[in-house]
């Protein structure tokens, strides 16, 4: 499957924190850690847990840029 | 300044492509390249150009997760 | 590949309109038509054109609800 | 009222799951079911409950496209 | 019509800039100006032009917070 | 620090509601109140509480426009 998202970073799940309806999933993409806020249903369906290989995907229109 | 965005990756601009109203900016964050789609006005205001230091910021709720 | 997006609708591309950097892609998902605004680069990479099978994906946190 | 969102699908609420601050609302739009993640406050204000007519709205820039 | 978006600000269109597929619309909401990036099709359908009354709507999950 | 977000409104936090993983923060930006849905971790890191000065930031591509 190919996805239109310009940003696709392969990594490993390092933490899953479940809330009432929303979970936070941290994925180590090689030195950097990406945090995703997704539904509990998605966490269960994808079987996300510490150590599992996963890809973080971000649409280009959702990225902001800052300069110091 | 501190921003609520959970994902903040420091890097260097490697490419800026301007469209009619929207630009695509590529930022190398250390091996990985993040693509941002932002307004031309923002590109001008931040002085974004190849070689400039920049930070890619992404809200956790804008990250999707995939597994193979 | 499994994606966390709660909304995944299979359909057929019915229209692709390319802009300077951003394209609009219309996908018929069975009576309903979904419009996606994605980068020209994604359109090229996925080979999107009229008649091609495609899936529209939307994160649950990007859906608004209205009542009349 | 007219809204700029390119995607507006009329349907019927089939499920509302309330969390601590965030609810998940499922809307049947005619064969397809759309899941929305919205605030509890919005659920209360709109009186969303099973069986109520509702419209799912999605901005074109929030739609991803995939091909198999 | 009632919309789930937590942020709805009434104002007046002060500028419309059309691109190839995407327009930028500025709305004065009473001292503050909100910039929206929407499709050209939406601008045409809503008849947006300088001086027209309009409402800027933003989902709570799309707002970032910063402190100095 | 300069951020690409076209919408940056200075104000004062008037309410913080914490959920299991997600908080809702209301910021008075001078007559108007903006509601942000951000992670609990961000609330803690930024020290957000009633009375604190804060800036609401919104990307132009996340703003919808409505007309009556």
CSV table of C-alpha atoms in Angstrom, one decimal:
chain,number,residue,atom,x,y,z
A,1,UNK,CA,0.0,0.0,0.0
A,2,UNK,CA,1.2,3.5,-0.9
A,3,UNK,CA,0.0,6.5,1.1
A,4,UNK,CA,0.0,10.2,0.0
A,5,UNK,CA,1.5,11.4,3.3
A,6,UNK,CA,4.8,13.1,2.5
A,7,UNK,CA,6.2,12.1,5.9
A,8,UNK,CA,6.6,8.4,6.7
A,9,UNK,CA,9.1,7.5,9.3
A,10,UNK,CA,9.8,3.8,10.2
A,11,UNK,CA,10.6,3.1,13.8
A,12,UNK,CA,9.8,1.2,17.0
A,13,UNK,CA,7.1,1.8,19.6
A,14,UNK,CA,8.7,2.9,22.9
A,15,UNK,CA,5.6,3.8,24.9
A,16,UNK,CA,1.8,3.5,24.8
A,17,UNK,CA,-0.3,5.5,27.2
A,18,UNK,CA,-4.0,4.7,27.1
A,19,UNK,CA,-6.6,7.3,28.2
A,20,UNK,CA,-10.4,7.0,28.4
A,21,UNK,CA,-10.8,7.3,24.6
A,22,UNK,CA,-7.5,8.6,23.3
A,23,UNK,CA,-4.0,7.0,23.5
A,24,UNK,CA,-0.5,8.5,23.2
A,25,UNK,CA,2.0,6.4,21.3
A,26,UNK,CA,5.7,7.2,21.2
A,27,UNK,CA,7.7,5.9,18.2
A,28,UNK,CA,11.5,6.0,18.1
A,29,UNK,CA,12.4,6.8,14.4
A,30,UNK,CA,16.1,6.6,14.9
A,31,UNK,CA,17.3,9.1,17.5
A,32,UNK,CA,14.2,11.2,17.3
A,33,UNK,CA,10.9,10.2,19.1
A,34,UNK,CA,7.6,11.0,17.4
A,35,UNK,CA,4.4,11.2,19.7
A,36,UNK,CA,1.1,10.3,18.1
A,37,UNK,CA,-2.3,10.9,19.7
A,38,UNK,CA,-4.7,8.3,18.2
A,39,UNK,CA,-7.9,6.4,19.3
A,40,UNK,CA,-7.7,3.5,21.7
A,41,UNK,CA,-9.5,1.5,19.0
A,42,UNK,CA,-6.6,2.1,16.6
A,43,UNK,CA,-4.1,1.0,19.3
A,44,UNK,CA,-6.0,-2.3,19.8
A,45,UNK,CA,-6.5,-2.9,16.1
A,46,UNK,CA,-2.9,-2.4,15.2
A,47,UNK,CA,-1.7,-4.3,18.2
A,48,UNK,CA,0.6,-1.4,19.2
A,49,UNK,CA,2.8,-2.1,22.2
A,50,UNK,CA,6.4,-1.4,23.3
A,51,UNK,CA,8.9,-3.0,20.9
A,52,UNK,CA,6.6,-3.3,17.9
A,53,UNK,CA,7.8,-1.9,14.6
A,54,UNK,CA,5.6,1.0,13.4
A,55,UNK,CA,5.5,3.9,11.0
A,56,UNK,CA,4.7,7.4,11.9
A,57,UNK,CA,2.9,9.3,9.1
A,58,UNK,CA,2.3,13.0,8.9
A,59,UNK,CA,0.6,15.0,6.1
A,60,UNK,CA,2.8,17.9,4.8
A,61,UNK,CA,0.0,20.3,5.5
A,62,UNK,CA,0.1,19.4,9.2
A,63,UNK,CA,3.8,20.5,9.7
A,64,UNK,CA,4.7,23.9,11.0
A,65,UNK,CA,8.1,25.5,10.6
A,66,UNK,CA,9.9,27.6,13.2
A,67,UNK,CA,13.2,29.6,13.2
A,68,UNK,CA,15.1,30.9,16.2
B,1,UNK,CA,9.2,30.5,23.6
B,2,UNK,CA,7.8,27.1,24.5
B,3,UNK,CA,5.2,25.5,22.2
B,4,UNK,CA,2.7,22.8,23.1
B,5,UNK,CA,3.5,20.7,20.0
B,6,UNK,CA,4.8,17.3,21.2
B,7,UNK,CA,7.0,16.9,18.1
B,8,UNK,CA,9.7,19.5,17.5
B,9,UNK,CA,12.7,18.5,15.3
B,10,UNK,CA,15.6,20.7,14.7
B,11,UNK,CA,17.2,20.6,11.3
B,12,UNK,CA,18.3,22.4,8.2
B,13,UNK,CA,16.2,23.6,5.2
B,14,UNK,CA,17.3,21.6,2.2
B,15,UNK,CA,14.7,22.7,-0.4
B,16,UNK,CA,12.0,25.4,-0.8
B,17,UNK,CA,9.5,25.1,-3.6
B,18,UNK,CA,7.1,28.0,-4.0
B,19,UNK,CA,3.7,27.6,-5.6
B,20,UNK,CA,1.0,30.3,-6.3
B,21,UNK,CA,0.0,30.6,-2.6
B,22,UNK,CA,1.5,27.5,-1.0
B,23,UNK,CA,5.2,26.5,-0.6
B,24,UNK,CA,6.7,23.1,0.2
B,25,UNK,CA,9.7,23.2,2.5
B,26,UNK,CA,12.0,20.2,3.2
B,27,UNK,CA,13.9,20.1,6.4
B,28,UNK,CA,16.6,17.6,7.1
B,29,UNK,CA,16.3,16.6,10.8
B,30,UNK,CA,19.3,14.3,10.9
B,31,UNK,CA,19.0,11.6,8.4
B,32,UNK,CA,15.2,11.9,8.0
B,33,UNK,CA,13.7,14.7,5.9
B,34,UNK,CA,10.4,16.3,6.9
B,35,UNK,CA,8.2,18.0,4.3
B,36,UNK,CA,6.1,21.0,5.3
B,37,UNK,CA,3.3,22.6,3.3
B,38,UNK,CA,3.1,26.3,4.5
B,39,UNK,CA,2.0,29.6,3.0
B,40,UNK,CA,4.3,31.6,0.8
B,41,UNK,CA,3.8,34.5,3.3
B,42,UNK,CA,5.3,32.3,6.1
B,43,UNK,CA,8.3,31.4,3.9
B,44,UNK,CA,9.1,35.0,3.3
B,45,UNK,CA,8.5,36.1,7.0
B,46,UNK,CA,10.8,33.4,8.3
B,47,UNK,CA,13.4,33.9,5.6
B,48,UNK,CA,13.4,30.2,4.8
B,49,UNK,CA,16.0,29.1,2.2
B,50,UNK,CA,18.3,26.3,1.6
B,51,UNK,CA,20.9,25.9,4.4
B,52,UNK,CA,18.9,27.9,7.1
B,53,UNK,CA,18.4,26.3,10.5
B,54,UNK,CA,14.8,25.5,11.1
B,55,UNK,CA,12.5,23.4,13.4
B,56,UNK,CA,9.7,21.2,12.1
B,57,UNK,CA,6.8,21.1,14.5
B,58,UNK,CA,3.9,18.7,14.5
B,59,UNK,CA,0.9,18.4,16.9
B,60,UNK,CA,0.6,14.8,18.3
B,61,UNK,CA,-3.1,14.7,17.1
B,62,UNK,CA,-1.8,15.1,13.5
B,63,UNK,CA,0.3,11.9,13.5
B,64,UNK,CA,-1.0,8.6,12.1
B,65,UNK,CA,0.5,5.3,12.9
B,66,UNK,CA,0.9,2.3,10.5
B,67,UNK,CA,2.1,-1.3,10.9
B,68,UNK,CA,3.2,-3.6,8.2
C,1,UNK,CA,-0.3,-2.4,5.9
C,2,UNK,CA,-2.7,-1.3,8.6
C,3,UNK,CA,-3.3,2.4,9.4
C,4,UNK,CA,-4.6,4.0,12.6
C,5,UNK,CA,-7.0,6.3,10.7
C,6,UNK,CA,-10.5,5.4,11.8
C,7,UNK,CA,-12.0,6.4,8.4
C,8,UNK,CA,-10.9,4.5,5.3
C,9,UNK,CA,-13.2,4.5,2.3
C,10,UNK,CA,-12.4,2.5,-0.8
C,11,UNK,CA,-13.4,4.0,-4.1
C,12,UNK,CA,-12.4,5.2,-7.6
C,13,UNK,CA,-10.7,8.4,-8.6
C,14,UNK,CA,-13.1,10.5,-10.6
C,15,UNK,CA,-11.1,13.8,-11.0
C,16,UNK,CA,-7.5,15.1,-10.5
C,17,UNK,CA,-6.9,18.9,-10.7
C,18,UNK,CA,-3.3,19.9,-10.4
C,19,UNK,CA,-2.2,23.3,-9.1
C,20,UNK,CA,1.2,24.8,-8.8
C,21,UNK,CA,2.2,22.7,-5.7
C,22,UNK,CA,-1.2,21.3,-4.5
C,23,UNK,CA,-3.7,19.0,-6.3
C,24,UNK,CA,-7.3,18.3,-5.6
C,25,UNK,CA,-8.3,14.6,-6.0
C,26,UNK,CA,-12.0,13.5,-6.0
C,27,UNK,CA,-12.7,9.9,-5.1
C,28,UNK,CA,-16.2,8.3,-5.5
C,29,UNK,CA,-16.6,6.0,-2.5
C,30,UNK,CA,-20.0,4.6,-3.6
C,31,UNK,CA,-22.5,7.4,-4.1
C,32,UNK,CA,-20.6,9.9,-2.0
C,33,UNK,CA,-17.6,11.8,-3.4
C,34,UNK,CA,-14.6,12.7,-1.1
C,35,UNK,CA,-12.3,15.6,-2.1
C,36,UNK,CA,-8.7,15.4,-1.0
C,37,UNK,CA,-6.1,18.2,-1.2
C,38,UNK,CA,-2.7,16.6,-1.5
C,39,UNK,CA,0.7,17.5,-2.9
C,40,UNK,CA,1.5,17.2,-6.6
C,41,UNK,CA,4.4,14.9,-5.6
C,42,UNK,CA,1.9,12.5,-3.9
C,43,UNK,CA,-0.3,12.4,-7.0
C,44,UNK,CA,2.7,11.5,-9.2
C,45,UNK,CA,4.0,8.9,-6.8
C,46,UNK,CA,0.7,7.1,-6.4
C,47,UNK,CA,-0.1,7.4,-10.1
C,48,UNK,CA,-3.5,8.9,-9.3
C,49,UNK,CA,-5.7,9.5,-12.4
C,50,UNK,CA,-9.3,9.1,-13.4
C,51,UNK,CA,-10.5,5.5,-13.0
C,52,UNK,CA,-7.8,4.3,-10.6
C,53,UNK,CA,-8.8,2.5,-7.4
C,54,UNK,CA,-8.0,4.5,-4.3
C,55,UNK,CA,-8.7,4.8,-0.6
C,56,UNK,CA,-9.6,8.0,1.1
C,57,UNK,CA,-8.3,8.1,4.7
C,58,UNK,CA,-9.3,10.6,7.4
C,59,UNK,CA,-8.2,10.7,11.1
C,60,UNK,CA,-11.2,10.8,13.5
C,61,UNK,CA,-9.8,14.0,15.1
C,62,UNK,CA,-10.2,15.8,11.7
C,63,UNK,CA,-13.9,15.2,11.4
C,64,UNK,CA,-16.4,17.9,12.5
C,65,UNK,CA,-20.1,17.2,13.2
C,66,UNK,CA,-23.0,19.5,12.4
C,67,UNK,CA,-26.7,19.3,13.1
C,68,UNK,CA,-29.5,21.2,11.4
D,1,UNK,CA,-25.3,28.3,6.7
D,2,UNK,CA,-22.8,27.3,4.1
D,3,UNK,CA,-19.4,25.9,5.1
D,4,UNK,CA,-16.2,25.8,3.1
D,5,UNK,CA,-15.5,22.1,4.0
D,6,UNK,CA,-15.5,20.2,0.7
D,7,UNK,CA,-16.7,17.1,2.3
D,8,UNK,CA,-20.1,17.2,4.0
D,9,UNK,CA,-21.9,13.9,4.4
D,10,UNK,CA,-25.5,13.7,5.8
D,11,UNK,CA,-26.3,10.7,8.0
D,12,UNK,CA,-27.5,9.4,11.3
D,13,UNK,CA,-25.6,9.0,14.6
D,14,UNK,CA,-25.2,5.3,15.4
D,15,UNK,CA,-22.9,5.5,18.5
D,16,UNK,CA,-21.6,8.1,21.0
D,17,UNK,CA,-18.7,7.1,23.3
D,18,UNK,CA,-17.8,9.7,25.9
D,19,UNK,CA,-14.3,9.9,27.4
D,20,UNK,CA,-13.0,12.2,30.1
D,21,UNK,CA,-12.8,15.2,27.7
D,22,UNK,CA,-13.1,13.7,24.3
D,23,UNK,CA,-16.0,11.7,22.7
D,24,UNK,CA,-16.1,9.5,19.7
D,25,UNK,CA,-19.2,9.8,17.5
D,26,UNK,CA,-20.0,7.3,14.7
D,27,UNK,CA,-22.3,8.6,11.9
D,28,UNK,CA,-23.7,6.3,9.2
D,29,UNK,CA,-23.7,8.2,6.0
D,30,UNK,CA,-25.4,5.6,3.9
D,31,UNK,CA,-23.5,2.3,4.0
D,32,UNK,CA,-20.3,3.9,5.2
D,33,UNK,CA,-19.7,4.9,8.8
D,34,UNK,CA,-17.6,8.0,9.7
D,35,UNK,CA,-16.0,8.2,13.1
D,36,UNK,CA,-15.5,11.7,14.6
D,37,UNK,CA,-13.4,12.6,17.6
D,38,UNK,CA,-14.9,15.8,19.1
D,39,UNK,CA,-15.1,17.4,22.6
D,40,UNK,CA,-17.7,16.3,25.1
D,41,UNK,CA,-18.8,19.9,25.2
D,42,UNK,CA,-19.7,19.7,21.5
D,43,UNK,CA,-21.6,16.5,22.0
D,44,UNK,CA,-23.7,18.1,24.7
D,45,UNK,CA,-24.3,21.3,22.8
D,46,UNK,CA,-25.4,19.5,19.6
D,47,UNK,CA,-27.5,17.0,21.6
D,48,UNK,CA,-25.8,14.1,19.7
D,49,UNK,CA,-27.2,10.7,20.5
D,50,UNK,CA,-28.0,7.5,18.7
D,51,UNK,CA,-30.6,8.0,16.0
D,52,UNK,CA,-30.1,11.8,15.6
D,53,UNK,CA,-29.6,13.2,12.1
D,54,UNK,CA,-26.1,14.7,11.7
D,55,UNK,CA,-23.6,15.8,9.1
D,56,UNK,CA,-19.9,14.7,9.1
D,57,UNK,CA,-17.7,17.5,7.7
D,58,UNK,CA,-14.0,17.1,6.6
D,59,UNK,CA,-11.7,19.7,5.1
D,60,UNK,CA,-10.1,18.6,1.9
D,61,UNK,CA,-6.6,19.2,3.3
D,62,UNK,CA,-7.3,16.6,6.0
D,63,UNK,CA,-7.9,13.7,3.6
D,64,UNK,CA,-5.1,11.3,2.7
D,65,UNK,CA,-5.1,9.1,-0.3
D,66,UNK,CA,-3.8,5.5,-0.5
D,67,UNK,CA,-3.5,3.0,-3.3
D,68,UNK,CA,-3.0,-0.8,-3.0
E,1,UNK,CA,-27.1,24.7,11.8
E,2,UNK,CA,-24.9,24.0,14.8
E,3,UNK,CA,-21.3,22.9,14.3
E,4,UNK,CA,-19.1,21.0,16.8
E,5,UNK,CA,-16.1,23.3,16.2
E,6,UNK,CA,-15.3,24.9,19.6
E,7,UNK,CA,-14.0,28.1,17.9
E,8,UNK,CA,-16.4,30.1,15.8
E,9,UNK,CA,-15.6,33.8,15.3
E,10,UNK,CA,-17.9,36.1,13.4
E,11,UNK,CA,-16.2,38.8,11.2
E,12,UNK,CA,-15.8,40.4,7.9
E,13,UNK,CA,-13.7,39.3,4.9
E,14,UNK,CA,-10.9,41.8,4.4
E,15,UNK,CA,-8.9,40.0,1.7
E,16,UNK,CA,-9.1,37.1,-0.7
E,17,UNK,CA,-6.0,35.9,-2.5
E,18,UNK,CA,-6.6,33.2,-5.1
E,19,UNK,CA,-3.9,30.7,-6.1
E,20,UNK,CA,-3.9,27.9,-8.7
E,21,UNK,CA,-6.1,25.6,-6.5
E,22,UNK,CA,-5.9,27.1,-3.0
E,23,UNK,CA,-7.0,30.6,-1.8
E,24,UNK,CA,-6.1,32.6,1.3
E,25,UNK,CA,-8.9,34.4,3.0
E,26,UNK,CA,-8.4,37.0,5.8
E,27,UNK,CA,-11.3,37.6,8.1
E,28,UNK,CA,-11.3,40.5,10.6
E,29,UNK,CA,-13.0,39.1,13.8
E,30,UNK,CA,-12.9,42.4,15.7
E,31,UNK,CA,-9.4,43.7,16.1
E,32,UNK,CA,-7.8,40.3,15.3
E,33,UNK,CA,-7.4,39.0,11.7
E,34,UNK,CA,-7.8,35.2,11.0
E,35,UNK,CA,-6.2,33.8,7.9
E,36,UNK,CA,-7.8,30.7,6.3
E,37,UNK,CA,-6.4,28.6,3.5
E,38,UNK,CA,-9.3,27.0,1.7
E,39,UNK,CA,-10.0,25.7,-1.9
E,40,UNK,CA,-10.9,28.0,-4.7
E,41,UNK,CA,-14.1,26.0,-5.1
E,42,UNK,CA,-15.1,26.9,-1.6
E,43,UNK,CA,-14.4,30.6,-2.2
E,44,UNK,CA,-16.6,30.6,-5.2
E,45,UNK,CA,-19.4,28.6,-3.6
E,46,UNK,CA,-19.6,30.8,-0.5
E,47,UNK,CA,-19.2,34.0,-2.6
E,48,UNK,CA,-16.4,35.2,-0.4
E,49,UNK,CA,-15.1,38.7,-1.2
E,50,UNK,CA,-13.9,41.8,0.6
E,51,UNK,CA,-16.7,43.2,2.9
E,52,UNK,CA,-18.7,40.0,3.1
E,53,UNK,CA,-19.8,38.7,6.6
E,54,UNK,CA,-18.1,35.4,7.4
E,55,UNK,CA,-17.4,33.1,10.3
E,56,UNK,CA,-13.9,31.6,10.9
E,57,UNK,CA,-14.2,28.1,12.4
E,58,UNK,CA,-11.4,26.1,14.1
E,59,UNK,CA,-11.5,22.7,15.7
E,60,UNK,CA,-10.1,22.7,19.3
E,61,UNK,CA,-7.6,19.9,18.3
E,62,UNK,CA,-6.1,22.2,15.7
E,63,UNK,CA,-5.0,24.9,18.2
E,64,UNK,CA,-1.5,25.0,19.6
E,65,UNK,CA,-0.5,26.9,22.7
E,66,UNK,CA,2.7,28.8,23.3
E,67,UNK,CA,4.2,30.7,26.2
E,68,UNK,CA,7.0,33.2,26.2
F,1,UNK,CA,11.4,32.3,17.8
F,2,UNK,CA,9.2,32.8,14.7
F,3,UNK,CA,6.6,30.3,13.8
F,4,UNK,CA,5.0,29.8,10.3
F,5,UNK,CA,1.5,29.6,11.7
F,6,UNK,CA,-0.5,32.5,10.2
F,7,UNK,CA,-2.7,32.9,13.2
F,8,UNK,CA,-1.1,33.8,16.5
F,9,UNK,CA,-3.3,35.4,19.2
F,10,UNK,CA,-1.9,36.6,22.5
F,11,UNK,CA,-4.1,36.3,25.5
F,12,UNK,CA,-4.6,34.9,29.0
F,13,UNK,CA,-5.5,31.4,30.1
F,14,UNK,CA,-9.0,31.5,31.6
F,15,UNK,CA,-9.6,27.7,32.1
F,16,UNK,CA,-7.7,24.4,32.1
F,17,UNK,CA,-9.7,21.1,32.1
F,18,UNK,CA,-7.6,18.0,32.4
F,19,UNK,CA,-8.8,14.7,31.0
F,20,UNK,CA,-7.1,11.2,31.1
F,21,UNK,CA,-4.6,12.1,28.4
F,22,UNK,CA,-6.0,15.3,26.8
F,23,UNK,CA,-6.7,18.7,28.3
F,24,UNK,CA,-8.9,21.6,27.1
F,25,UNK,CA,-7.4,25.0,27.6
F,26,UNK,CA,-9.4,28.2,27.1
F,27,UNK,CA,-7.5,31.4,26.2
F,28,UNK,CA,-9.1,34.9,26.2
F,29,UNK,CA,-7.5,36.7,23.3
F,30,UNK,CA,-9.3,40.0,24.0
F,31,UNK,CA,-13.1,39.6,24.0
F,32,UNK,CA,-12.9,36.3,22.1
F,33,UNK,CA,-12.1,33.0,23.8
F,34,UNK,CA,-10.1,30.3,21.9
F,35,UNK,CA,-10.4,26.6,23.0
F,36,UNK,CA,-7.4,24.4,22.5
F,37,UNK,CA,-7.3,20.6,22.9
F,38,UNK,CA,-3.7,19.6,23.8
F,39,UNK,CA,-1.9,16.8,25.7
F,40,UNK,CA,-1.7,16.8,29.5
F,41,UNK,CA,2.1,16.6,29.0
F,42,UNK,CA,2.1,20.0,27.1
F,43,UNK,CA,-0.1,21.6,29.8
F,44,UNK,CA,2.5,20.5,32.5
F,45,UNK,CA,5.5,21.5,30.4
F,46,UNK,CA,4.2,25.0,29.6
F,47,UNK,CA,2.9,25.5,33.2
F,48,UNK,CA,-0.5,26.5,31.8
F,49,UNK,CA,-3.0,27.6,34.5
F,50,UNK,CA,-5.6,30.3,35.0
F,51,UNK,CA,-4.2,33.8,34.7
F,52,UNK,CA,-1.0,32.8,32.7
F,53,UNK,CA,-0.2,34.7,29.5
F,54,UNK,CA,-0.3,32.4,26.5
F,55,UNK,CA,-0.5,32.5,22.7
F,56,UNK,CA,-3.1,30.5,20.7
F,57,UNK,CA,-1.6,29.4,17.3
F,58,UNK,CA,-3.5,28.0,14.3
F,59,UNK,CA,-2.2,27.0,10.9
F,60,UNK,CA,-4.2,28.7,8.1
F,61,UNK,CA,-5.0,25.3,6.5
F,62,UNK,CA,-6.9,24.4,9.7
F,63,UNK,CA,-9.4,27.3,9.5
F,64,UNK,CA,-12.8,26.7,7.9
F,65,UNK,CA,-15.0,29.6,6.7
F,66,UNK,CA,-18.8,29.8,6.9
F,67,UNK,CA,-21.4,32.3,5.7
F,68,UNK,CA,-25.0,32.6,6.9
